[in-house]
XYZ file of C-alpha atoms in Angstrom:
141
model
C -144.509 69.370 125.976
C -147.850 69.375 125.739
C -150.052 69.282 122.160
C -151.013 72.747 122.664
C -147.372 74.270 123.222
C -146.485 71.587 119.957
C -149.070 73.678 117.721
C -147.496 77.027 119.244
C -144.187 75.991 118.281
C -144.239 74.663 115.267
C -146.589 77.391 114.172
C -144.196 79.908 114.685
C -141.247 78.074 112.814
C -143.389 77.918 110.084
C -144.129 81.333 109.807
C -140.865 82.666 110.430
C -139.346 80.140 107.717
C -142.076 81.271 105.267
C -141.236 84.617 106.054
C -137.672 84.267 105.194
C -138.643 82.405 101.634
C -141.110 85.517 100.755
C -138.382 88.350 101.712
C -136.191 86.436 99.643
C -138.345 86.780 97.046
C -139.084 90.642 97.401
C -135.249 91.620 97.843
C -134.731 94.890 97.095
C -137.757 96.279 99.154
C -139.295 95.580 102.649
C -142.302 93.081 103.100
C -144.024 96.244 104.089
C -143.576 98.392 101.292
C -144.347 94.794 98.764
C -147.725 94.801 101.140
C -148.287 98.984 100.423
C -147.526 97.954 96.370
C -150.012 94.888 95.995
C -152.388 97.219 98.015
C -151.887 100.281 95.519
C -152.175 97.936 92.596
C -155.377 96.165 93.825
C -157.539 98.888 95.505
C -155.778 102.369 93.765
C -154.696 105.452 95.925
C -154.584 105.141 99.309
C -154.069 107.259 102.740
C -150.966 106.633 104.646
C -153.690 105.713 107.694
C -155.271 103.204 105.551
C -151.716 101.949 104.661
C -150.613 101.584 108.082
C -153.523 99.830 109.060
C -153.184 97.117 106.120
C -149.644 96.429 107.313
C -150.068 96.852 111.290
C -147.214 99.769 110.633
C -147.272 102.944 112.665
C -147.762 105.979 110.679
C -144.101 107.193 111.327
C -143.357 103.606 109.365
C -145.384 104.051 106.686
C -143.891 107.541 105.697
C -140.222 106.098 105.886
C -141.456 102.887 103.563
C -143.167 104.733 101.082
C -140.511 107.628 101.263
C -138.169 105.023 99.084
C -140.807 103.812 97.162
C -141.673 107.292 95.983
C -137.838 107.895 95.485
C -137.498 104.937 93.460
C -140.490 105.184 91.082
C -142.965 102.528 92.170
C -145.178 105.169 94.109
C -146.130 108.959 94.033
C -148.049 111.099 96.578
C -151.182 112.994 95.144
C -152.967 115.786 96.707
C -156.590 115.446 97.328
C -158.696 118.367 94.722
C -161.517 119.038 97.884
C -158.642 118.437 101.079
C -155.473 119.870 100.784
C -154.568 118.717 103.932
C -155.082 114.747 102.464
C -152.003 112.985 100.594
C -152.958 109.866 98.839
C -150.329 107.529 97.507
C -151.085 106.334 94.418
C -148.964 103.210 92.415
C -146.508 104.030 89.021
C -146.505 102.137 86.036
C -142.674 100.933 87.106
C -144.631 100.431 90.574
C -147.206 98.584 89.020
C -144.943 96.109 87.269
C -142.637 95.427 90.159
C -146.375 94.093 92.401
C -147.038 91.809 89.381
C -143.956 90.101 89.313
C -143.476 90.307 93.081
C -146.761 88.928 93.593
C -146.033 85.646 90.588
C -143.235 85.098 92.577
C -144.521 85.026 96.018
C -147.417 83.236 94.957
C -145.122 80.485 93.276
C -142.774 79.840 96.612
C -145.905 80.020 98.490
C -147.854 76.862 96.477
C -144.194 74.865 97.038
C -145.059 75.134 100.472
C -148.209 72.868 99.960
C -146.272 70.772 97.260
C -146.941 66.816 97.725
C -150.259 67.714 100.008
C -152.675 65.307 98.956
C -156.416 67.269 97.974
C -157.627 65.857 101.189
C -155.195 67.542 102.560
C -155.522 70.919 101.258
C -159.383 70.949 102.129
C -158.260 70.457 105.636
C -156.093 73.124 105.515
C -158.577 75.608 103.873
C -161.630 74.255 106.211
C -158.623 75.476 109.254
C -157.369 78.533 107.517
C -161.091 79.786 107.213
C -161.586 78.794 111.171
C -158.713 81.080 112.136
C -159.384 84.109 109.589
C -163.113 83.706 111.988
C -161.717 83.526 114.894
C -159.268 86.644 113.901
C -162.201 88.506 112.867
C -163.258 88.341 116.056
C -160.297 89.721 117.722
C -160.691 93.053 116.274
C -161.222 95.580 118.371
């Protein structure tokens, strides 16, 4: 196995075990619809194309996730004054307090992952992580 195909690898068991720590975290709701909430509660109302953008969702998705999380209080859809044609969906108090914690949480299981990484380390890892978010950029079509 070559270096390369190593990287590949173990990059992807990585991700898929992080994965599995942050949807244990966020039970109760789909990583989606946590990503739609933290959205909401950062940047306010939003359009369901914006949304599906932010989590690479299709729009057909996006109106099944935020379906439940208008049904269960974190989220409600609000009609634009000047477009009646445009829905926004816009984050609830309840909504509001559910992204804080979730977002505690997360942000706790995700600094165990780095746990016992000396600072040397962690520079490395930030000099890489702002490499790829570059080299991401400029896969955008």
């Amino acid at each position: 196995m070559t270096e390369q195909e190593k990287l590949i690898k173990l990059f992807h068991t990585i991700l898929k075990r992080m994965k599995k720590e942050w949807n244990h975290q966020i039970q109760g709701i789909s990583h989606s619809q946590y990503l739609i909430l933290s959205s909401l509660n950062h940047s306010g109302p939003q359009k369901a194309a914006q949304l599906a953008e932010l989590t690479q969702n299709t729009p057909g998705a996006i109106t099944s996730a935020t379906d439940k999380l208008v049904s269960e209080g974190y989220a409600m859809r609000k009609g634009d004054e000047g477009d009646r044609r445009v829905v926004y969906l816009e984050i609830t108090d309840k909504g509001r307090e559910l992204a804080n914690s979730l977002s505690e949480a997360l942000n706790e299981v995700t600094m165990n992952f780095f746990q016992g990484l000396p600072e040397e380390d962690i520079q490395h890892l930030i000099r890489i992580y702002n490499k790829i978010s570059e080299n991401l950029d400029q896969c955008k079509g």
